[in-house]
Amino acid sequence: MSLFRLVEWVSHAVPKVSTVLNASFYQERDQLVVGGEDGQIIILDPGCREDNNHVLVTTQTKYPIMEMASDVFLSTMDRILAVLSPTKLTYYAVNFANPDDTHATLDEIFCHSFTTSAWNMCVIPIDDSPSQILVQSIDCKLSLFQGDQCVFSLVPLRALQPGPIGYCQTTQTLFVANNGFLAAIKFSLMSSGSQKKINYDWSFNLGDTAIKMEVTEGLKPTTIILCRRHVSAFNGSGSVVWQIRLEAVGMAMCLYKSLQINNTQFNRLIIATSDDTLLIFKDNQLIWNCNAQMSPVSLLVCSYNKSYENVITMMASSGKIVIGYLGTEPSLYKVPEDKVIVNYADRMEQLKEIELKIKESDAAGGAIKRKEGIQMKVNIGEIGKRTIEPNAANNAPYCNLMIDFSELHNVSKLHINVNSECAKSTASIQIPFYVGSKTSPTSNKVTITAHCMFTQNRYRIQSEHVSLLQIASKELVKRIGESVQGMEIGGVIPFEYIRETLDEIQELETKKKEESKVIDCRMKEVRAIEGLSLNSCKTGNMSNLTAMDALFDKSYRELLTSMDNYNNFSNKIENEKAALNSLFQLAADLSKLSRVETVLTNNFWTTTHQSLRERLCYAVRSDRGNEMAMIEKLCEHSPKELPKIKEEEEEEEEKEESIAA
């Protein structure tokens, strides 16, 4: 954020404001025209020093105001105010009783009505003739008005969402920025009045939503487009001259010319962003920035009197209108002066005393005394009613004993001797699976239990998470192999777990397909409702707007619910697939212990584009053995009649049956 801020000169609060315009109606200086959503038009004169209210005229219309323009639209009148509403284009004349009067009247001259709601407009200046107004409707249809006549009304452009429009008088080209594309149209093609499809001279994909368009005249006309995240400038042939990447979302833009700077080689523009900042550029070079203390949606540079020329007018969405100028004095916070006097001699004595204490503590063995030897801490838990251990007696009570060892700095091995008064209990205490961790466990969300049965020479591994069985079994086999050389180890392949996991994956896949069908149906409903709403906006029939809003809300919520269910099923399938991969690897490890090689590993189907069914068929075919492969080759490549087997014809059998009869 900039340290410099905008100095406020005049401010007004107008509720429901929608647009502002600077125009000169008298005394050859600018006045400010404010239009509201409630149809109110207010003309302010901020440069008038006699009246603090600054209001020249206030008029209430019947329609909300979208845009305004002021120019010579009739040859018999100087300045006319054109007001665009959704269904009308109205021309007003500003009349004063005498040149020095501070109050005026706003009189309606004539108006044009639309069958389709209007979206925006632009002024078409013509040399030695009154200016024209080009209006774009919500369905991207262009209509040209000259005075009280409609020159033409063309077929809609190839776009769904209307955007800013602008006109270049030097090249006589119309620019439209609909659907995120900037397109150029020769104005001579439209003035012919043909109802054929309009062909673009050139087009460019902006990659973002266009917010504002400014067109400069001169030897090198430039079209400047403000988008949400960048500002782009184009020449007459459609080539990009320069671009500016914005760090915040762009809100408004305006071009300005100074009376003291007559250089037309550069374009000077002001850009307002969503972080309350005004950026002043000379083409794509940033020359100044300041804090606007608001997020304006409209910007103007006006000269209301000789004392305040080229001041900035900003309009916020809340209805606040601020007129100010750039300040050069930053508003910085001043740090209070430190009046504490430091006595350096006393500080040096204190430091010497602290150093002496540190030396004495080091000579005595340090300030922190370590305990000598290994420290053991025992925590005895509550006594349970009965245990679930397989080798324990039925309904035998149990007690959890937590032993914590500390000060194990130079200890490589730790032997634990357990003494008990009962010999039988001493013999049953065993530690067969020592982990060897020097830190206590911090969580028990995932547990793996390994039970040792010495009488049967078996280990049993238990866990609620099936995917962790392979890790524990692999580590157990590794440690047994390191402890006892030449030990034959085997295990039972968990086919039951694999089958259950496959059934679960198949069931989840079926539910996922059903949710996908539901999502398709809900998306079709939402699109149909959007199409119906768009048709209602085009025709102007807003009677069923409440019902469509409720229907859209219901369909949209059901769509979001189905999408959440679809994502949940996808996550569950991924988890089940991970567990299945672990079970496949466990089966491969157990088969390897029995000296049987198999293709079922943890990645035998994840690294391919085949389905699980296809990979399982391939695995079964690969694991049939040499005998089955020989039989298959014999059946595929040998004649149908097998050797040493005599085949009798059916006719001979029938003859024998007839003779026997």
XYZ file of C-alpha atoms in Angstrom:
661
model
C 0.000 0.000 0.000
C 1.258 3.454 -0.892
C 2.197 5.947 1.808
C 0.711 8.805 -0.222
C -3.015 9.408 -0.175
C -5.661 11.309 -2.104
C -6.478 14.711 -0.587
C -10.257 15.134 -0.414
C -11.694 18.422 -1.654
C -15.445 17.799 -2.027
C -17.482 14.708 -1.150
C -21.139 13.750 -1.586
C -23.163 10.745 -0.480
C -25.803 9.796 -3.060
C -27.700 6.562 -2.305
C -28.186 4.014 -5.105
C -25.776 5.768 -7.475
C -25.001 3.861 -10.700
C -22.987 6.160 -13.005
C -21.286 9.568 -13.162
C -20.426 11.868 -16.087
C -18.494 15.102 -16.504
C -20.032 17.584 -18.958
C -19.886 21.323 -19.592
C -23.302 23.005 -19.684
C -22.325 26.604 -18.868
C -19.362 28.941 -18.045
C -16.988 26.673 -20.043
C -16.135 24.438 -17.112
C -17.092 20.932 -16.081
C -20.155 19.942 -14.126
C -20.787 16.519 -12.597
C -23.874 14.524 -13.607
C -24.913 11.697 -11.262
C -27.378 8.953 -12.234
C -28.972 6.483 -9.843
C -30.578 3.075 -9.914
C -33.825 4.669 -8.711
C -33.977 6.887 -11.835
C -32.766 10.092 -10.163
C -30.551 12.521 -12.135
C -28.521 15.129 -10.228
C -26.305 17.789 -11.828
C -23.648 19.108 -9.426
C -21.368 22.102 -9.836
C -18.430 21.499 -7.443
C -16.579 24.537 -8.805
C -19.223 26.964 -7.581
C -17.925 28.746 -4.478
C -21.149 30.601 -3.656
C -23.312 27.537 -2.991
C -21.989 24.801 -0.710
C -24.724 22.415 -1.838
C -23.371 22.430 -5.418
C -26.705 21.134 -6.793
C -27.933 22.695 -10.048
C -30.909 20.471 -10.803
C -32.509 17.236 -9.571
C -34.927 15.216 -11.705
C -36.726 11.956 -11.007
C -37.317 9.560 -13.924
C -39.250 6.299 -14.088
C -36.425 4.012 -15.177
C -33.035 3.100 -13.680
C -30.072 4.824 -15.285
C -27.292 2.704 -16.783
C -25.088 5.171 -18.709
C -25.044 8.835 -19.706
C -23.380 10.865 -22.463
C -23.239 14.555 -23.367
C -22.521 15.931 -26.844
C -24.024 17.844 -29.752
C -26.646 15.320 -30.831
C -28.875 17.902 -32.574
C -27.719 20.639 -34.924
C -30.132 23.152 -33.399
C -28.962 22.683 -29.779
C -25.534 22.894 -28.155
C -25.245 20.364 -25.346
C -27.722 17.542 -24.850
C -27.696 14.934 -22.109
C -28.415 11.388 -23.358
C -29.547 8.931 -20.676
C -29.629 5.175 -21.308
C -32.131 3.036 -19.403
C -32.858 -0.680 -19.862
C -35.861 0.062 -22.109
C -35.327 3.661 -23.288
C -32.775 6.139 -24.649
C -33.883 9.605 -23.549
C -32.495 13.012 -24.603
C -32.626 15.920 -22.137
C -31.864 19.622 -22.509
C -30.326 21.606 -19.623
C -31.859 25.100 -19.585
C -30.862 28.119 -17.481
C -33.050 31.167 -16.949
C -30.006 33.448 -17.375
C -26.254 32.802 -17.820
C -25.467 33.709 -14.200
C -28.219 31.586 -12.656
C -27.134 28.797 -10.309
C -30.271 26.700 -10.857
C -31.395 24.952 -14.022
C -34.155 22.746 -15.383
C -33.907 19.400 -17.141
C -36.442 19.066 -19.972
C -37.070 15.896 -21.966
C -36.809 16.336 -25.747
C -37.585 12.861 -27.161
C -36.803 9.208 -26.486
C -36.321 5.839 -28.218
C -37.851 2.617 -26.874
C -36.297 -0.866 -27.048
C -37.921 -4.277 -27.311
C -34.834 -5.911 -25.758
C -33.080 -4.608 -22.659
C -30.100 -2.355 -23.388
C -26.648 -2.981 -21.928
C -24.349 -0.037 -22.799
C -23.707 2.649 -25.404
C -20.964 4.768 -26.974
C -20.856 8.078 -28.860
C -20.028 8.045 -32.600
C -18.532 11.471 -33.470
C -18.903 12.675 -37.081
C -17.063 15.615 -38.656
C -19.259 18.677 -39.327
C -22.365 16.738 -38.255
C -24.173 15.935 -35.016
C -22.856 12.952 -33.109
C -24.627 9.605 -33.102
C -25.220 7.035 -30.354
C -24.621 3.307 -30.760
C -26.535 1.131 -28.268
C -25.756 -2.533 -27.526
C -28.534 -4.714 -26.125
C -28.229 -7.621 -23.715
C -28.255 -10.078 -26.648
C -25.304 -8.192 -28.292
C -27.507 -6.479 -30.889
C -26.270 -3.082 -32.174
C -28.583 -0.131 -32.930
C -27.511 3.311 -34.220
C -29.516 6.442 -33.371
C -29.100 9.888 -34.928
C -31.289 12.433 -33.261
C -34.882 11.215 -33.236
C -34.269 8.580 -35.932
C -32.995 4.988 -35.778
C -30.427 4.585 -38.562
C -30.133 0.785 -38.375
C -30.608 -2.201 -36.096
C -28.370 -5.157 -36.929
C -28.535 -8.839 -36.159
C -26.902 -9.845 -32.846
C -23.157 -10.408 -32.769
C -21.610 -13.834 -32.218
C -21.429 -13.510 -28.427
C -23.405 -14.528 -25.373
C -22.201 -11.972 -22.813
C -22.014 -8.290 -23.812
C -19.000 -6.177 -22.931
C -17.575 -2.666 -23.396
C -17.729 -1.000 -26.821
C -15.760 1.901 -28.320
C -15.326 3.797 -31.588
C -12.182 5.146 -33.270
C -12.898 8.119 -35.540
C -9.452 8.050 -37.172
C -9.831 4.528 -38.582
C -13.677 4.477 -38.489
C -13.611 1.187 -36.606
C -15.913 -0.125 -33.908
C -14.358 -2.200 -31.111
C -16.382 -4.691 -29.055
C -15.087 -6.728 -26.093
C -17.746 -9.422 -25.694
C -17.162 -12.871 -24.172
C -13.543 -12.021 -23.304
C -12.624 -11.363 -26.976
C -11.664 -7.990 -28.457
C -12.970 -7.663 -32.031
C -12.754 -4.869 -34.621
C -15.597 -4.143 -37.070
C -15.420 -1.695 -39.962
C -18.140 0.890 -39.395
C -18.828 1.086 -43.133
C -20.082 -2.531 -43.070
C -22.670 -1.684 -40.420
C -23.774 1.611 -41.945
C -24.946 -0.251 -45.062
C -27.861 -1.637 -43.031
C -27.429 -5.217 -44.215
C -28.920 -7.966 -42.041
C -26.180 -10.449 -42.938
C -23.794 -11.871 -40.372
C -21.118 -9.322 -39.446
C -17.525 -10.377 -40.158
C -14.802 -9.156 -37.807
C -11.786 -7.349 -39.221
C -9.671 -9.011 -36.505
C -10.161 -10.475 -33.042
C -7.985 -11.186 -30.002
C -8.554 -13.461 -27.000
C -8.117 -11.348 -23.859
C -8.171 -14.347 -21.521
C -10.140 -12.364 -18.939
C -13.332 -10.380 -18.492
C -13.196 -6.871 -19.980
C -14.340 -4.096 -17.612
C -13.541 -0.799 -19.347
C -12.473 0.329 -22.824
C -10.765 3.569 -23.866
C -9.947 4.548 -27.474
C -7.377 7.257 -28.297
C -7.258 9.208 -31.550
C -4.273 10.586 -33.467
C -1.622 9.313 -35.840
C -1.288 6.088 -33.844
C -4.737 5.254 -32.464
C -4.671 2.879 -29.515
C -7.378 0.775 -27.903
C -6.811 0.207 -24.165
C -8.748 -2.571 -22.403
C -8.979 -2.935 -18.622
C -9.540 -6.521 -17.480
C -9.700 -7.923 -13.986
C -6.018 -8.863 -13.848
C -4.299 -6.969 -16.660
C -4.409 -3.922 -18.919
C -3.693 -4.377 -22.647
C -3.142 -1.859 -25.438
C -3.719 -2.662 -29.136
C -2.949 -0.771 -32.320
C -5.216 -0.504 -35.348
C -4.118 -3.857 -36.799
C -4.818 -5.833 -33.615
C -1.229 -6.217 -32.383
C -0.440 -5.897 -28.687
C 1.503 -2.692 -28.004
C 2.041 -3.251 -24.264
C 0.514 -5.017 -21.285
C 0.353 -4.376 -17.539
C -0.140 -7.177 -15.019
C -2.122 -6.029 -11.978
C -1.409 -7.363 -8.485
C -5.015 -6.702 -7.417
C -8.328 -6.809 -9.261
C -8.872 -3.802 -11.534
C -12.013 -1.785 -10.762
C -11.996 1.335 -12.977
C -9.858 3.194 -15.535
C -9.795 6.581 -17.234
C -7.525 8.472 -19.644
C -6.539 12.046 -18.924
C -4.868 14.945 -20.708
C -3.209 17.872 -19.023
C -3.166 21.414 -20.358
C 0.501 21.646 -19.433
C 1.442 18.384 -21.164
C 0.644 18.469 -24.881
C 2.721 15.419 -25.809
C 0.377 12.951 -27.539
C 3.084 10.329 -28.008
C 2.188 8.640 -24.713
C -1.137 7.636 -23.201
C -1.683 8.661 -19.594
C -4.167 6.626 -17.616
C -5.333 6.123 -14.035
C -6.309 2.662 -12.798
C -8.170 1.913 -9.563
C -7.708 -1.506 -7.939
C -9.583 -3.446 -5.285
C -6.908 -2.782 -2.627
C -7.849 0.955 -2.483
C -4.925 2.046 -4.679
C -4.740 4.469 -7.602
C -2.052 3.685 -10.193
C -0.950 6.414 -12.624
C 0.749 5.121 -15.785
C 2.451 6.652 -18.800
C 1.708 3.798 -21.202
C 2.990 0.772 -19.272
C 5.380 2.782 -17.039
C 4.209 3.388 -13.474
C 4.931 7.008 -12.540
C 2.877 7.408 -9.323
C 0.582 5.582 -6.937
C -1.424 6.641 -3.929
C -3.967 5.359 -1.428
C -7.535 6.220 -2.457
C -9.059 5.146 0.907
C -11.927 3.525 -1.074
C -12.482 1.101 -3.957
C -13.920 3.237 -6.782
C -15.985 1.705 -9.576
C -15.806 4.818 -11.760
C -13.059 7.405 -12.367
C -13.090 10.834 -14.004
C -10.551 13.643 -14.438
C -12.339 17.014 -14.489
C -11.629 20.757 -14.298
C -14.412 22.344 -12.249
C -12.789 25.805 -11.986
C -9.472 27.523 -12.577
C -8.231 26.807 -9.045
C -8.867 23.079 -9.213
C -7.986 21.772 -12.649
C -7.527 18.096 -13.506
C -8.886 16.835 -10.194
C -9.894 13.202 -9.750
C -13.549 12.251 -9.279
C -14.213 8.812 -7.788
C -17.488 6.961 -7.286
C -17.803 3.976 -4.923
C -20.451 1.269 -5.035
C -21.761 2.483 -1.665
C -22.826 5.814 -3.214
C -19.943 7.958 -1.977
C -18.544 10.461 -4.498
C -15.160 12.010 -3.704
C -13.428 14.810 -5.605
C -9.781 15.299 -4.721
C -6.234 15.707 -5.907
C -3.008 13.805 -5.400
C -1.101 14.698 -2.263
C 2.684 14.571 -2.085
C 3.093 14.523 1.709
C 3.058 10.966 3.090
C 1.144 10.257 6.283
C 3.845 8.587 8.384
C 3.715 7.661 12.044
C 6.357 9.494 14.065
C 8.365 7.517 16.573
C 8.535 9.303 19.963
C 11.907 10.525 21.052
C 13.822 8.378 23.541
C 14.557 10.583 26.551
C 16.154 7.845 28.705
C 19.771 8.643 29.582
C 21.994 5.556 29.562
C 24.775 5.322 32.146
C 27.380 3.271 30.302
C 29.666 2.906 33.359
C 26.917 1.176 35.372
C 26.069 -1.048 32.389
C 29.682 -2.181 32.108
C 29.775 -3.088 35.815
C 26.576 -5.139 35.455
C 28.005 -7.010 32.461
C 31.183 -7.831 34.401
C 29.163 -9.256 37.299
C 27.121 -11.432 34.915
C 30.276 -12.739 33.196
C 31.792 -13.593 36.584
C 28.711 -15.612 37.579
C 28.828 -17.513 34.277
C 32.487 -18.444 34.806
C 31.802 -19.640 38.358
C 28.920 -21.848 37.210
C 31.060 -23.371 34.413
C 33.860 -24.158 36.858
C 31.383 -25.873 39.199
C 30.094 -28.147 36.417
C 27.525 -25.955 34.750
C 24.335 -24.400 35.861
C 22.271 -27.477 34.931
C 23.287 -30.602 36.786
C 22.665 -33.838 34.973
C 21.537 -36.930 36.784
C 24.025 -39.746 36.762
C 23.035 -43.140 35.316
C 19.951 -44.331 33.474
C 16.666 -43.060 34.833
C 13.537 -45.220 34.721
C 9.977 -44.031 35.204
C 7.129 -46.507 35.688
C 3.452 -45.667 35.193
C 0.905 -48.275 36.263
C -2.487 -48.092 34.597
C -5.887 -49.255 35.740
C -6.708 -52.943 36.156
C -8.980 -54.303 33.449
C -11.601 -56.999 33.893
C -10.525 -59.478 31.218
C -7.906 -59.683 28.505
C -8.181 -60.754 24.871
C -4.704 -62.290 24.652
C -4.803 -65.740 22.967
C -2.326 -67.395 25.398
C -3.923 -66.041 28.564
C -6.546 -67.718 30.686
C -10.184 -66.898 30.161
C -11.453 -63.800 31.993
C -7.932 -63.062 33.283
C -7.488 -59.456 34.506
C -4.806 -57.265 32.985
C -2.891 -54.086 33.799
C -1.020 -51.787 31.409
C 2.517 -51.016 32.560
C 4.358 -48.073 30.903
C 8.144 -47.955 31.456
C 10.065 -44.879 30.283
C 13.892 -44.801 30.217
C 15.822 -41.517 30.085
C 19.466 -40.391 30.022
C 20.327 -42.964 27.330
C 23.116 -40.890 25.800
C 25.902 -43.452 25.338
C 23.901 -46.670 25.690
C 23.984 -49.125 22.754
C 22.157 -52.049 24.429
C 19.644 -52.174 27.235
C 18.880 -55.470 29.032
C 15.717 -55.721 31.125
C 15.424 -58.350 33.880
C 11.957 -59.098 35.188
C 11.723 -60.620 38.681
C 8.476 -61.973 40.039
C 7.411 -63.856 43.146
C 5.542 -66.400 41.038
C 7.689 -68.556 38.778
C 4.845 -69.212 36.366
C 4.194 -65.524 35.791
C 7.918 -64.912 35.275
C 8.073 -67.585 32.586
C 5.118 -66.087 30.740
C 6.615 -62.591 30.533
C 8.324 -62.315 27.151
C 9.364 -59.443 24.883
C 9.490 -61.130 21.465
C 9.110 -58.039 19.269
C 11.361 -55.267 20.599
C 11.084 -52.103 18.547
C 14.062 -50.322 20.052
C 12.678 -46.780 19.892
C 14.276 -44.301 22.254
C 11.168 -42.105 22.405
C 7.737 -42.892 23.743
C 4.877 -43.174 21.244
C 2.964 -39.929 20.813
C -0.191 -41.292 19.187
C -2.292 -44.457 19.110
C -4.499 -43.753 16.078
C -3.001 -46.680 14.153
C -1.898 -49.776 16.068
C -0.361 -53.083 14.999
C -0.237 -56.019 17.404
C 2.159 -58.945 16.984
C 1.552 -62.063 19.122
C 4.139 -64.812 19.535
C 3.143 -68.433 20.167
C 6.316 -70.328 21.134
C 4.558 -73.671 21.523
C 3.410 -73.630 17.908
C 6.288 -71.557 16.491
C 3.839 -69.043 15.052
C 3.424 -65.276 14.954
C 0.082 -63.578 14.570
C -0.204 -59.965 13.373
C -3.397 -57.990 14.014
C -4.427 -54.499 12.914
C -7.597 -52.656 12.034
C -5.784 -51.200 9.005
C -5.314 -53.944 6.430
C -2.786 -51.907 4.455
C -0.309 -52.079 7.361
C -0.158 -55.879 7.580
C 2.382 -56.102 4.767
C 4.756 -53.644 6.459
C 4.643 -55.463 9.799
C 5.001 -58.926 8.234
C 7.945 -57.845 6.110
C 9.728 -56.352 9.127
C 8.969 -59.452 11.207
C 10.357 -61.814 8.558
C 13.436 -59.640 8.220
C 14.180 -59.681 11.958
C 13.552 -63.417 12.294
C 15.894 -64.048 9.386
C 18.585 -61.904 10.976
C 18.215 -63.637 14.349
C 18.038 -67.273 13.155
C 19.953 -68.296 10.050
C 18.371 -70.881 7.734
C 14.933 -70.644 9.287
C 12.090 -71.681 6.956
C 9.265 -69.178 7.211
C 5.851 -69.427 5.616
C 2.450 -67.860 5.835
C -1.163 -68.047 4.736
C -2.083 -65.787 1.822
C -5.046 -63.580 2.862
C -7.363 -64.452 -0.044
C -10.426 -63.656 2.070
C -9.258 -60.083 2.657
C -8.464 -59.666 -1.035
C -11.921 -60.893 -2.045
C -13.660 -58.591 0.448
C -11.623 -55.616 -0.767
C -12.458 -56.425 -4.406
C -16.169 -56.622 -3.560
C -15.969 -53.295 -1.725
C -14.239 -51.623 -4.691
C -16.847 -52.997 -7.101
C -19.696 -51.766 -4.901
C -18.144 -48.299 -4.602
C -17.596 -48.134 -8.372
C -21.288 -48.910 -8.918
C -22.350 -46.155 -6.506
C -19.917 -43.758 -8.172
C -21.466 -44.420 -11.597
C -24.935 -43.795 -10.162
C -23.804 -40.474 -8.675
C -22.245 -39.552 -12.037
C -25.618 -40.075 -13.718
C -27.291 -37.928 -11.057
C -24.697 -35.172 -11.627
C -25.400 -35.226 -15.377
C -29.140 -34.878 -14.753
C -28.651 -32.015 -12.295
C -26.283 -30.193 -14.664
C -28.850 -30.458 -17.463
C -31.461 -29.000 -15.112
C -29.197 -26.090 -14.160
C -28.369 -25.353 -17.816
C -32.038 -25.488 -18.767
C -32.906 -23.045 -15.975
C -30.090 -20.711 -17.082
C -31.347 -20.833 -20.670
C -34.891 -20.078 -19.502
C -33.644 -17.144 -17.409
C -31.686 -15.765 -20.366
C -34.739 -15.991 -22.620
C -36.803 -14.206 -19.970
C -34.202 -11.426 -19.822
C -34.236 -11.111 -23.605
C -38.033 -10.928 -23.836
C -38.385 -8.756 -20.736
C -40.831 -11.148 -19.033
C -39.831 -11.079 -15.344
C -43.078 -12.455 -13.874
C -41.690 -15.931 -13.121
C -38.333 -14.716 -11.813
C -39.047 -15.790 -8.209
C -40.050 -19.313 -9.211
C -36.984 -19.723 -11.425
C -34.755 -18.466 -8.611
C -36.169 -21.051 -6.185
C -35.903 -23.829 -8.775
C -32.325 -22.880 -9.591
C -31.395 -22.812 -5.889
C -32.886 -26.298 -5.344
C -31.180 -27.810 -8.407
C -27.870 -26.166 -7.581
C -27.901 -27.488 -4.004
C -28.709 -30.998 -5.232
C -25.870 -30.708 -7.744
C -23.408 -29.739 -5.008
C -24.606 -32.631 -2.819
C -24.144 -35.113 -5.667
C -20.674 -33.745 -6.383
C -19.722 -34.154 -2.716
C -20.966 -37.756 -2.737
C -19.047 -38.405 -5.945
C -15.839 -37.069 -4.401
C -16.389 -39.133 -1.236
C -16.807 -42.312 -3.270
C -13.667 -41.468 -5.250
C -11.662 -41.028 -2.038
C -12.990 -44.303 -0.616
C -12.083 -46.119 -3.833
C -8.552 -44.740 -3.689
C -8.190 -45.910 -0.075
C -9.512 -49.372 -0.923
C -7.163 -49.574 -3.891
C -4.224 -48.694 -1.650
C -5.264 -51.460 0.770
C -5.617 -53.891 -2.151
C -2.133 -53.018 -3.393
C -0.753 -53.733 0.084
C -2.558 -57.099 0.164
C -1.170 -57.974 -3.269
C 2.337 -57.182 -2.041
C 1.707 -59.263 1.090
C 0.624 -62.191 -1.098
C 3.749 -61.752 -3.225
C 5.991 -61.713 -0.133
C 4.379 -64.855 1.292
C 4.615 -66.624 -2.074
C 8.272 -65.685 -2.287
C 8.873 -67.324 1.093
C 7.483 -70.554 -0.418
C 9.810 -70.090 -3.431
C 6.926 -69.247 -5.768
C 7.279 -66.195 -7.996
C 4.099 -64.318 -8.884
C 3.197 -61.213 -10.833
C 0.832 -60.014 -8.089
C 2.721 -57.092 -6.595
C 1.720 -53.703 -5.288
C 2.157 -52.039 -8.683
C 1.201 -54.736 -11.175
C -1.930 -52.783 -12.240
C -1.411 -49.221 -10.974
C 1.252 -48.418 -13.589
C -0.922 -49.436 -16.568
C -4.053 -48.119 -18.250
C -5.832 -51.472 -17.972
C -8.641 -52.151 -15.561
C -8.304 -54.318 -12.483
C -10.349 -57.109 -14.094
C -8.048 -57.216 -17.140
C -4.935 -57.294 -14.988
C -6.321 -60.085 -12.793
C -7.151 -62.147 -15.886
C -3.606 -61.608 -17.086
C -2.199 -62.585 -13.674
C -4.271 -65.792 -13.549
C -3.157 -66.666 -17.056
C 0.489 -66.038 -16.203
C 0.382 -68.155 -13.009
C -1.135 -71.340 -14.462
C 2.163 -73.147 -14.825
C 3.904 -74.967 -17.662
C 1.396 -77.852 -17.825
C -1.575 -75.581 -18.477
C 0.422 -73.608 -21.046
C 1.279 -76.845 -22.920
C -2.379 -77.923 -22.960
C -3.483 -74.511 -24.255
C -0.909 -74.551 -27.052
C -1.944 -78.098 -27.987
C -5.593 -77.073 -28.209
C -4.839 -73.915 -30.190
C -2.388 -75.282 -32.800
C -3.410 -78.992 -33.278
C -6.321 -80.452 -35.323
C -9.649 -80.976 -33.690
C -9.390 -84.790 -33.815
C -7.127 -85.945 -31.024
C -4.785 -88.893 -31.750
C -5.610 -92.512 -30.634
C -9.284 -91.647 -30.275
C -11.562 -93.245 -32.843
C -14.669 -91.299 -33.780
C -17.708 -93.151 -35.164
C -20.227 -91.565 -37.431
C -23.800 -91.029 -36.350
C -25.192 -93.071 -39.253
C -23.436 -96.237 -38.088
C -24.836 -95.767 -34.602
C -28.358 -95.421 -35.981
C -27.967 -98.648 -38.020
C -26.841 -100.573 -34.963
C -29.818 -99.290 -32.987
C -32.232 -100.358 -35.761
C -30.708 -103.896 -35.939
C -30.951 -104.283 -32.191
C -34.588 -103.296 -32.361
